[in-house]
Coordinates of C-alpha atoms and ligand atoms in Angstrom, one line a residue:
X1 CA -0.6 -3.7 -31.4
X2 CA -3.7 -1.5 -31.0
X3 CA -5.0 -0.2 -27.8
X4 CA -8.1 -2.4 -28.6
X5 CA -6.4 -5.6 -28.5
X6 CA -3.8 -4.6 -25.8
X7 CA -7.0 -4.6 -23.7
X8 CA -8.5 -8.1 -25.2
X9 CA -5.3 -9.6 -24.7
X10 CA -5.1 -8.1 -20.5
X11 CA -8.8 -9.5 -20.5
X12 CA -8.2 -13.1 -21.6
X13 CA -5.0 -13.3 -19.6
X14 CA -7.1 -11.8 -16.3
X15 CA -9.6 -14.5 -17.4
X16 CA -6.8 -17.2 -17.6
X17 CA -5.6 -16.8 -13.8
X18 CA -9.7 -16.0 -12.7
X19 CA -9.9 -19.5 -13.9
X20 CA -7.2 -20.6 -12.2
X21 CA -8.3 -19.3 -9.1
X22 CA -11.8 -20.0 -9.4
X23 CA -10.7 -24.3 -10.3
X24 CA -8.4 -23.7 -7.3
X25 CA -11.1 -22.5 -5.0
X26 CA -10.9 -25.9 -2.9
X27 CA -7.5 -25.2 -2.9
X28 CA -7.6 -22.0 -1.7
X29 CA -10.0 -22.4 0.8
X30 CA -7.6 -25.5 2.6
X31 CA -4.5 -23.2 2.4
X32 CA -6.8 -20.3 3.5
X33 CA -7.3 -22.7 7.0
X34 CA -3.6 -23.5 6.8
X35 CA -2.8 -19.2 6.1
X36 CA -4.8 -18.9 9.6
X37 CA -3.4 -21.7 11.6
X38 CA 0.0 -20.5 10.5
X39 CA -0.8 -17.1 11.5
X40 CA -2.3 -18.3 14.9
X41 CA 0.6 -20.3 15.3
X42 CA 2.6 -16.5 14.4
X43 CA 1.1 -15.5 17.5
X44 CA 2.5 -18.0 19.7
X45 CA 6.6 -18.1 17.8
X46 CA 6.8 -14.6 17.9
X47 CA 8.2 -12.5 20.3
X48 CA 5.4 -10.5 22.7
X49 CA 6.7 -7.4 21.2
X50 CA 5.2 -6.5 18.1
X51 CA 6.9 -6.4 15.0
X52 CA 7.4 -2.9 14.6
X53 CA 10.5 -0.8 12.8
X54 CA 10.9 2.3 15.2
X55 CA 13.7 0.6 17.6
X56 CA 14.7 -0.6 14.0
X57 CA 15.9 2.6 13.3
X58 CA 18.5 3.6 15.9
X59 CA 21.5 4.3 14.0
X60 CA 24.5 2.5 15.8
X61 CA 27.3 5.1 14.7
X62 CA 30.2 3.6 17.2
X63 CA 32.3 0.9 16.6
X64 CA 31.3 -1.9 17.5
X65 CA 33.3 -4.3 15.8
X66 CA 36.6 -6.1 16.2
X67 CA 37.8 -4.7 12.7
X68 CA 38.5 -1.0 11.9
X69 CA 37.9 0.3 8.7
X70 CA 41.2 0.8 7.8
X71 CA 41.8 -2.8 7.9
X72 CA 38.7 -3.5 6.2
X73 CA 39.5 -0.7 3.4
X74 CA 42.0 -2.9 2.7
X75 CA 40.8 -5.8 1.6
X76 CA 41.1 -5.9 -1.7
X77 CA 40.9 -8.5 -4.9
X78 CA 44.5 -9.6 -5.6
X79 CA 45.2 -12.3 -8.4
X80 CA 45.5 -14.8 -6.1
X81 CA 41.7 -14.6 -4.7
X82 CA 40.1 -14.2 -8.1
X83 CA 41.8 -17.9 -8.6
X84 CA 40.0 -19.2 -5.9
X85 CA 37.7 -21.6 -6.1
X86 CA 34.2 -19.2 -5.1
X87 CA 35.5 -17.2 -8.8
X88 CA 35.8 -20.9 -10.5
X89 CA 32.4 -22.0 -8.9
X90 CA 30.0 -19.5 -8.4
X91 CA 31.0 -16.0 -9.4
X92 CA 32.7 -17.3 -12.9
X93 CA 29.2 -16.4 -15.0
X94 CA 28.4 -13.2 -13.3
X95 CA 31.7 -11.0 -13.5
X96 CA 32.1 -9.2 -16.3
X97 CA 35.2 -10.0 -17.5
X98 CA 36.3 -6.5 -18.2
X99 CA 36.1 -5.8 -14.7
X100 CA 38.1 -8.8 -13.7
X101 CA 40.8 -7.7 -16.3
X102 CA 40.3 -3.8 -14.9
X103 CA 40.2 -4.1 -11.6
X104 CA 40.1 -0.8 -10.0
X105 CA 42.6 -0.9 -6.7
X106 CA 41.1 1.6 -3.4
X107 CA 45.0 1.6 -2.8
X108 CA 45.9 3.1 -6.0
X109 CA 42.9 5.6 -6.5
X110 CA 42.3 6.1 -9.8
X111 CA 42.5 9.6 -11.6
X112 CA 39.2 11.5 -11.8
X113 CA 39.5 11.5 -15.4
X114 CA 39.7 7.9 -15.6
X115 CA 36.7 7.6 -13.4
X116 CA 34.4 10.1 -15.1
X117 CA 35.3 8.3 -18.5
X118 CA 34.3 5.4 -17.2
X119 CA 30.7 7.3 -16.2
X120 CA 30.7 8.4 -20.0
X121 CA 30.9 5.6 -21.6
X122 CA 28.2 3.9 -19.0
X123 CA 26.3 6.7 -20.3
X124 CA 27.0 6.6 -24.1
X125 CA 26.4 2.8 -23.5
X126 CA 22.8 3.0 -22.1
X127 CA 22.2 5.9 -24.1
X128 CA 22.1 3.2 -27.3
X129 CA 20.9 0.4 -24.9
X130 CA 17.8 1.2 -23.1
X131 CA 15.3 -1.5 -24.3
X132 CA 15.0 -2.4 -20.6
X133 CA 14.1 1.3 -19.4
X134 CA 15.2 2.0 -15.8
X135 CA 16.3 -1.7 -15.5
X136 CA 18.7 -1.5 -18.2
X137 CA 21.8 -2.2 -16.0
X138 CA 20.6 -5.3 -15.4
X139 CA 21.9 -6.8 -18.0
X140 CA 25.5 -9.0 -18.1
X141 CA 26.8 -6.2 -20.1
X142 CA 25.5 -3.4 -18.5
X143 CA 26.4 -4.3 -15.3
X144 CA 29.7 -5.3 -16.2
X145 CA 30.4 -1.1 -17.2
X146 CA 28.4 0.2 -14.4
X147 CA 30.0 -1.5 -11.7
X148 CA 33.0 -0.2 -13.2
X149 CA 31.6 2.8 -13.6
X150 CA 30.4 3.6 -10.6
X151 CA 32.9 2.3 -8.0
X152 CA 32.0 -1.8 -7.8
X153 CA 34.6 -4.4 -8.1
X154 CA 35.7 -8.2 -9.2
X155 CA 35.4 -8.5 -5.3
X156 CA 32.2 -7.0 -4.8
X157 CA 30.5 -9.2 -7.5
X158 CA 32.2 -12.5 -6.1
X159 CA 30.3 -11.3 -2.9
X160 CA 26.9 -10.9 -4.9
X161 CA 27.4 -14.2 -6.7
X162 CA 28.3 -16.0 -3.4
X163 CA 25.3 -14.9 -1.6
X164 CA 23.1 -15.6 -4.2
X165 CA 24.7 -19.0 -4.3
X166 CA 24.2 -19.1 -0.3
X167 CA 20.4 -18.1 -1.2
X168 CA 19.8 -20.8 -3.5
X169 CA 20.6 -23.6 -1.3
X170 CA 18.5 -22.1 1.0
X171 CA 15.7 -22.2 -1.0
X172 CA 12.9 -25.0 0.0
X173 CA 11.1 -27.6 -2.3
X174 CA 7.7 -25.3 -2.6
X175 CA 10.1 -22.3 -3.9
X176 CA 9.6 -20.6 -1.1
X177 CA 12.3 -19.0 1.4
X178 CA 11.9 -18.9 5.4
X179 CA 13.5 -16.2 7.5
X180 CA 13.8 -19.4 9.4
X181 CA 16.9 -20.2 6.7
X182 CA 17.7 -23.6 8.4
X183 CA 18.0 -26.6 6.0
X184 CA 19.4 -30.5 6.8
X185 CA 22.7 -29.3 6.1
X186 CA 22.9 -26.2 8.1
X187 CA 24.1 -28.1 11.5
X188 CA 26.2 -25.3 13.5
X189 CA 27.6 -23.1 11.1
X190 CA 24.4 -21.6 9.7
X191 CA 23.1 -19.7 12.5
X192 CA 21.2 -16.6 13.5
X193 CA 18.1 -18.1 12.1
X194 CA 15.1 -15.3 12.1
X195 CA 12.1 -15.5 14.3
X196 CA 9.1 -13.9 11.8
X197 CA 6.8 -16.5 9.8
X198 CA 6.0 -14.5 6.7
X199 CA 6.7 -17.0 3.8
X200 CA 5.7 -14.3 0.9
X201 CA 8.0 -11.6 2.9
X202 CA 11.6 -14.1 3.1
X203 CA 10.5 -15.3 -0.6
X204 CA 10.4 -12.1 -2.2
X205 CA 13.5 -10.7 -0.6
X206 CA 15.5 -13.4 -1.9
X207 CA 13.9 -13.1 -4.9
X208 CA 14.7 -9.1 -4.9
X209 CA 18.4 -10.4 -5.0
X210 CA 18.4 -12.2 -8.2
X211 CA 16.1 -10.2 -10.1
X212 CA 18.5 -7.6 -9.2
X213 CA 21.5 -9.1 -10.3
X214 CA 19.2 -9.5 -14.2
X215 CA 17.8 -13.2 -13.4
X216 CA 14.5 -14.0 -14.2
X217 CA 12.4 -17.2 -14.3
X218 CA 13.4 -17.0 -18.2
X219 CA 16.6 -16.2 -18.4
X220 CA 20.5 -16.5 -16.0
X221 CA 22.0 -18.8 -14.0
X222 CA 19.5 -18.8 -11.4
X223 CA 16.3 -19.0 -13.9
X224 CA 15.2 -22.3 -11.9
X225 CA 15.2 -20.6 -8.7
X226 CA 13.3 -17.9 -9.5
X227 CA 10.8 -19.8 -11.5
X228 CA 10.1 -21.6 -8.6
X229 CA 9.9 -18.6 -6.7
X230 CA 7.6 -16.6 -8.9
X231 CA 5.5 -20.1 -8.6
X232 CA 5.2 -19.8 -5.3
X233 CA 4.3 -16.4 -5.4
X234 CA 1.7 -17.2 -7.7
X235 CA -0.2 -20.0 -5.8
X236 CA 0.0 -17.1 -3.3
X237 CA -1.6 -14.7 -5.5
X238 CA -4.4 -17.4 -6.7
X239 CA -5.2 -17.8 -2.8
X240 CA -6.0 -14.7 -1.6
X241 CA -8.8 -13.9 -0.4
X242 CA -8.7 -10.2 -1.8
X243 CA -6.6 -10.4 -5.3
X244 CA -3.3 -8.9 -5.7
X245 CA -3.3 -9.3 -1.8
X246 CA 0.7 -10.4 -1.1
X247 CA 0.7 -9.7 2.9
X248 CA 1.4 -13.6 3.2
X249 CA 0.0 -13.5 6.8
X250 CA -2.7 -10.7 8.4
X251 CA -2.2 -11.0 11.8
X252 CA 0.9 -9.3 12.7
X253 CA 2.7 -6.7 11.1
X254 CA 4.9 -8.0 8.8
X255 CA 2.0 -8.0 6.1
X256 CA 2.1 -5.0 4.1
X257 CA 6.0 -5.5 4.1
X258 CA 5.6 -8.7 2.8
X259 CA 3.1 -7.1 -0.2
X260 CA 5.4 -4.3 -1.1
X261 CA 8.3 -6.1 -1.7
X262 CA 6.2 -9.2 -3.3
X263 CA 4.9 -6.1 -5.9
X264 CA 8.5 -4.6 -6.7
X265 CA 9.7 -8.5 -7.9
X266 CA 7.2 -9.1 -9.6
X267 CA 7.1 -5.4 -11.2
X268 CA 10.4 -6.1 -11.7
X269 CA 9.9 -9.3 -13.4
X270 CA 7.5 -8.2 -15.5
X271 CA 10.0 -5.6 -16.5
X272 CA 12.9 -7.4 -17.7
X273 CA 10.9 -10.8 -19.2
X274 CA 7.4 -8.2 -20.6
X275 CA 5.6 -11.7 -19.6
X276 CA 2.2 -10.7 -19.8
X277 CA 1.1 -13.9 -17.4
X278 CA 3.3 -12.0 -14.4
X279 CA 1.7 -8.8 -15.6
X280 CA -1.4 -9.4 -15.0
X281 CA 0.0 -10.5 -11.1
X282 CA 1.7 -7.3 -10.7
X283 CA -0.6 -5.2 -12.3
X284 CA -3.3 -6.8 -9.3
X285 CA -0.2 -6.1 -6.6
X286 CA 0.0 -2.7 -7.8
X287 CA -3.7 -2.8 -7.1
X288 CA -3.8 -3.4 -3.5
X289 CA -1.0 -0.8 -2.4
X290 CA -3.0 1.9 -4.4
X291 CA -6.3 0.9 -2.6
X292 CA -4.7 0.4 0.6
X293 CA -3.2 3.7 0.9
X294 CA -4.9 6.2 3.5
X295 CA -6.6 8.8 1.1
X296 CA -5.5 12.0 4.0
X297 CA -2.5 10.9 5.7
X298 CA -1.1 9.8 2.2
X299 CA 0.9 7.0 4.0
X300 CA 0.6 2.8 4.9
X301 CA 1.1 1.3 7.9
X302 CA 0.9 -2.2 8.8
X303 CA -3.0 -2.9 7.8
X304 CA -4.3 -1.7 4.5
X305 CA -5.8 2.2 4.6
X306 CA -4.5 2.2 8.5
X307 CA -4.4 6.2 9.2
X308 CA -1.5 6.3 11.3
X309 CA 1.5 5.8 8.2
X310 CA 5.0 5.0 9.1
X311 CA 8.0 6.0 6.7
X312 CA 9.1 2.2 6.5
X313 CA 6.1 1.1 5.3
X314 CA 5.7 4.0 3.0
X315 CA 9.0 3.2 1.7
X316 CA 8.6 0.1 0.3
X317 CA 5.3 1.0 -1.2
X318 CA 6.9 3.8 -2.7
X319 CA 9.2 1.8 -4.6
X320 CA 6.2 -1.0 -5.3
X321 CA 4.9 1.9 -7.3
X322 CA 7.6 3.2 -8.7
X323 CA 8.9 -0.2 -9.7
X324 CA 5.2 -0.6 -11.7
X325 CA 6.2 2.6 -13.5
X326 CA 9.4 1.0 -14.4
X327 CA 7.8 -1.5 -16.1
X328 CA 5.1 0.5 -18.0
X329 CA 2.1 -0.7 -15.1
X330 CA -0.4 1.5 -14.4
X331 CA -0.5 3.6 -11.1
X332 CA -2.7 6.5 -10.6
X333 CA -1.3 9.8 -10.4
X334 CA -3.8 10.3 -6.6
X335 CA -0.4 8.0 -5.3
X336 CA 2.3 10.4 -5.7
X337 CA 0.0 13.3 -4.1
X338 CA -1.2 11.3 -1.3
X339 CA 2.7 9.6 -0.5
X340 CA 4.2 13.4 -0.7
X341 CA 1.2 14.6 1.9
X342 CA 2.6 11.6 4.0
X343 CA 6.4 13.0 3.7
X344 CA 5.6 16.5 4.2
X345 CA 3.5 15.1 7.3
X346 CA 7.1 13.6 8.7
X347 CA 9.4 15.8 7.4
X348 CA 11.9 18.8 8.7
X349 CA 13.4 21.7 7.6
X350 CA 11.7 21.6 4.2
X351 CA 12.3 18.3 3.3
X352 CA 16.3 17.6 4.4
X353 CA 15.1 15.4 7.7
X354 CA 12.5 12.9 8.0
X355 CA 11.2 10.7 10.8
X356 CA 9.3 7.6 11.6
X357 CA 5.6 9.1 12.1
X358 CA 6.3 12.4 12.8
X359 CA 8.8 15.0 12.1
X360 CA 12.7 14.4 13.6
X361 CA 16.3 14.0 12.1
X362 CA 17.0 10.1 12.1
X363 CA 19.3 9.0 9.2
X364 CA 17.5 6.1 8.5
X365 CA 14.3 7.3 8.0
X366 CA 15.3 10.5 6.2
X367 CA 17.3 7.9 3.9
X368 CA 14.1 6.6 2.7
X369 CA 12.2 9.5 2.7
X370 CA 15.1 11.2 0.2
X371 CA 15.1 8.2 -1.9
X372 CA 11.4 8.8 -1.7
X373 CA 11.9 12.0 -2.9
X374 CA 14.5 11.9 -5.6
X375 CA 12.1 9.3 -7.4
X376 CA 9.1 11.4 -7.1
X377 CA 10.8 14.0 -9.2
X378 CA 12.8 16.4 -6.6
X379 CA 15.6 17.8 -8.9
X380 CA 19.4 17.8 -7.5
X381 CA 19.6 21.4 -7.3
X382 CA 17.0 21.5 -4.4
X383 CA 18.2 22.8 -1.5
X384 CA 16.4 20.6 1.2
X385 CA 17.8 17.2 -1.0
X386 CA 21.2 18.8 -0.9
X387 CA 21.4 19.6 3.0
X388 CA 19.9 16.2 4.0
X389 CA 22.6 14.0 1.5
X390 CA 25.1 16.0 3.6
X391 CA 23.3 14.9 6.5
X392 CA 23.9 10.6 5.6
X393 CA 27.5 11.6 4.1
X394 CA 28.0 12.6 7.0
X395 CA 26.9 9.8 9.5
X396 CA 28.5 7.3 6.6
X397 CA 27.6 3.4 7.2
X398 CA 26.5 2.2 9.9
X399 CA 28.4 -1.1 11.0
X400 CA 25.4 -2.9 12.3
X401 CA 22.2 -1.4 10.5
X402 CA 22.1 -3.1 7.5
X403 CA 18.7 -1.7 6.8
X404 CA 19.9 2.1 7.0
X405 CA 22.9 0.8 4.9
X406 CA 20.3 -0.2 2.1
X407 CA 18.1 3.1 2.2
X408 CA 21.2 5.1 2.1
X409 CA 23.4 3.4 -0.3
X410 CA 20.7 4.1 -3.0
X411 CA 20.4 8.0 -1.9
X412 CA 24.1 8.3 -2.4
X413 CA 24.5 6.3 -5.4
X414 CA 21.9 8.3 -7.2
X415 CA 23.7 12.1 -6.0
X416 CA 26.8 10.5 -7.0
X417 CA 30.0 12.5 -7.0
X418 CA 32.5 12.9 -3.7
X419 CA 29.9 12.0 -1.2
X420 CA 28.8 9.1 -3.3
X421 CA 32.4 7.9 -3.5
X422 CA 33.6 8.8 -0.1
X423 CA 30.6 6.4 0.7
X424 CA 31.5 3.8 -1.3
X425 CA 35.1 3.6 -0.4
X426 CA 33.8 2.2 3.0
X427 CA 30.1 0.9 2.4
X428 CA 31.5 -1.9 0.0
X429 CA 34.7 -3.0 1.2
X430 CA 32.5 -3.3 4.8
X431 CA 29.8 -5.7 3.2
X432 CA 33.1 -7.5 1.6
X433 CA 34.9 -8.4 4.6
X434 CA 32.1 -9.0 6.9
X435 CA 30.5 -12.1 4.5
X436 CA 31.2 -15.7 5.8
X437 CA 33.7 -17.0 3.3
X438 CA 34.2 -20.4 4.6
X439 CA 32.3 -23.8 5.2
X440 CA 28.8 -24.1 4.6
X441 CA 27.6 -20.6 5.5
X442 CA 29.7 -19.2 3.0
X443 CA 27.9 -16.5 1.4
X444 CA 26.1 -15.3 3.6
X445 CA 26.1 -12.4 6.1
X446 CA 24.9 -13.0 10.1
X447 CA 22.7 -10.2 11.5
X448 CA 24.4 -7.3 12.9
X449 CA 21.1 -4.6 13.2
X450 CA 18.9 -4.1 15.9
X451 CA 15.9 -6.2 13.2
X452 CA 18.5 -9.3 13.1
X453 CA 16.7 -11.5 15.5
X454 CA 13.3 -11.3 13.4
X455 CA 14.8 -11.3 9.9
X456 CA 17.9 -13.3 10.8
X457 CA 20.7 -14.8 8.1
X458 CA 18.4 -14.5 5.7
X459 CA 17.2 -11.3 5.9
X460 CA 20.8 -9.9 6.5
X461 CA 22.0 -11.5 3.7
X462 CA 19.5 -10.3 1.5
X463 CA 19.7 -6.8 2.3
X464 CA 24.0 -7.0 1.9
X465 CA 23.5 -8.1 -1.3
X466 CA 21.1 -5.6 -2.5
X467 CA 23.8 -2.5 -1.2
X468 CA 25.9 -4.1 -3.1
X469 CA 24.2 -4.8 -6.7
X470 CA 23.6 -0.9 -6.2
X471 CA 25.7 -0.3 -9.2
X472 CA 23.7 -1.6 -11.8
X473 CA 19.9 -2.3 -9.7
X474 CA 18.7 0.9 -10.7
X475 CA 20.1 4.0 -12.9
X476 CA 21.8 6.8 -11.0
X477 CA 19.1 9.1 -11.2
X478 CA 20.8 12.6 -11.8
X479 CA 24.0 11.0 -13.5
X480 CA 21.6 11.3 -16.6
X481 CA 21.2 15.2 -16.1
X482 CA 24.6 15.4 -15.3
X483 CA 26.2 14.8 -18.2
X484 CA 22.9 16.1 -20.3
X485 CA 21.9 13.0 -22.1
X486 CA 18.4 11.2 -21.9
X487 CA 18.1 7.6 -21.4
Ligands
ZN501 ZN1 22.6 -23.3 5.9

């Protein structure tokens, strides 16, 4: 296809949802007084504290818990629980079955030989297999040799299958999600439910879990759900006021949270199915974060072009962009200038440390602002990556910031080695052993971080299972370099 027609064909397709929205215009206009009611209602549900990340990201190093690590360590998959009946039911279409049948065992530590010829063939695999780009581990057999590869197990992918199963019966007639999980059958044993009325913010982090695991609204066990999903979305999308605004709700300040994660599923969708209907939604989402980024401090906040940026918000956005890459969308190169003014604004000791607003040593912000980082191009052999990856190895988990857990699971997976597998060795068995395996709630996770009470189950659950699809979500970064072959 010529670069002439590409363009006639993004035209008609732009003109298709115009239309939509322009015949929808009634529509829009009664959910418009609905969006604002709902939002003026916000005001009222929510807590007189604002919704704001900085107590968010307190990183809770002491035990808290009734369960030491050692215990937790070693719970392991044994025969007997890949027989039960969440295997049968749930996880039976998602494990790979080599990894079932090679089931690595913490308590018998595999050779270092064995493990780094497990990386080469994940490497000699995408090498040939790459049709996907940077999501190319999303596939079933992709992510059956990376999570082999890089340290999942048979256990850790019952726990991703569970919680998407968990998510799905959570999910309401319209396709959205609440953070207000609570359906009929809930009763008592789905608790924790969260407090924050952003329907475009709980949609598109459940959403970020299936697309993550390879379903799309086209293909996998979950296409229904995420069909609906993407549907809601997009009467979303056609009612905005401004397009390719995903903030759900304005008042607050959940908004631009809401938009970037809406952008990187449906970046990512637009990735894995090349549906040119969701392009033209993401390309539009893509859009908005550009415009709304401050041109001098380089960072987002809460409101679009706000000048005081904050590292969370610049995180997500980050990755909305950076996901559009992925997927061949178009994001002007003014971004990555502007976001690395906003880390050098926030950073210490050249880059190893970075804080909320301004420069400190936090772990959780300086796992975002690394992540940041190594996809913006910093190469492993800097010295500022290298000293603050020692930094998080370090800390390790955190037993009740899941959020931290998410930001630095990624870092890790992505400098790979020791640190990534000293990581691992209690990161995944931790997410394991702490999921509700029993009754109705099974699946899911209940809050543990200082952000439970406004994200609640859902939130917690969502953000479990994203640390733990970390195997295959995205390509180690410097794996690649590592072992000196291209993907
Ligand atoms: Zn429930």
């Amino acid at each position: 296809m010529n670069a002439q027609s590409e363009e006639d064909l993004d035209y008609e397709e732009r003109s298709w949802w115009q239309r939509h929205r322009d015949s929808l215009g009634v529509t829009a206009c009664s959910i418009g007084v609905h969006v604002a009611l709902l939002a003026i209602m916000a005001m009222v549900v929510l807590p007189s504290k604002p919704y704001d990340l900085t107590d968010y990201f307190t990183v809770r190093t002491e035990v808290t818990t009734n369960t030491p690590l050692e215990t937790v360590d070693n719970i392991e998959v044994t025969p007997e629980k890949l027989n039960d009946q969440n295997v049968n039911d749930s996880a039976s279409l998602l494990i790979p079955t080599n990894v079932l049948a090679e089931q690595p065992s913490p308590t018998s530590v595999d050779t270092e030989q064995e493990e780094l010829q497990w990386q080469l063939d994940a490497i000699e695999y995408l090498g040939k297999n790459q049709k996907l780009g940077e999501l190319s581990g999303r596939t079933e057999e992709a992510r059956s040799i990376l999570t082999k590869a890089f340290g999942g197990t048979a256990t850790s992918e019952v726990a991703v299958s569970s919680g998407l199963k968990w998510l799905a019966n959570h999910q309401n007639k319209d396709g959205s999600w609440n953070f207000n999980h609570t359906q009929e059958d809930c009763q008592d044993s789905c608790t924790s439910p969260g407090s924050l009325n952003n329907k475009v913010g709980a949609t598109s982090m459940a959403m970020l879990c299936f697309v993550g695991a390879g379903h799309t609204h086209q293909a996998g066990k979950y296409q229904e759900q995420v069909k609906n999903g993407l549907e809601f979305l997009a009467t979303q999308y056609m009612a905005a006021e401004t397009e390719g605004d995903m903030r759900g709700i304005k008042g607050g300040n959940s908004g631009m949270y809401a938009h970037g994660i809406a952008t990187i599923v449906l970046c990512e969708l637009y990735g894995l199915s090349r549906d040119r209907k969701v392009r033209v939604i993401a390309q539009a989402c893509v859009d908005f974060t550009v415009d709304s980024q401050h041109a001098e401090n380089g960072g987002w906040r809460y409101r679009p072009n706000q000048a005081d940026g904050d590292t969370s918000v610049v995180g997500w956005q980050v990755m909305a962009v950076t996901s559009a890459k992925m997927a061949g969308l178009t994001v002007p190169g003014r971004v990555k200038v502007r976001a690395e003014r906003f880390l050098d604004s926030v950073q210490l000791e050249q880059g190893a440390f970075y804080g909320y607003a301004s420069p400190s040593k936090k772990a959780s912000t300086t796992s975002i602002g690394l992540l940041c980082r190594m996809y913006y191009g910093w190469d492993s052999k800097t010295p500022a990556l290298g000293v603050g990856v020692d930094y998080l190895s370090a800390t390790g988990p955190s037993k009740d910031n899941q959020y931290y857990n998410y930001y630095a699971t990624q870092v890790l997976h992505h400098w790979g080695g020791s640190k990534w597998k000293k990581w691992n060795r209690v990161m995944r068995p931790q997410l394991v052993s702490t999921q509700v395996t029993d009754g109705h709630a099974a699946g899911s996770w209940a809050p543990r971080d200082p952000h439970g009470r406004t994200g609640g189950r859902l939130y917690a659950t969502c953000l479990s299972i994203l640390t733990l699809e970390v195997y295959y979500r995205h390509l180690p970064l410097y794996q690649r370099k590592l072992f000196k072959k291209e993907i």
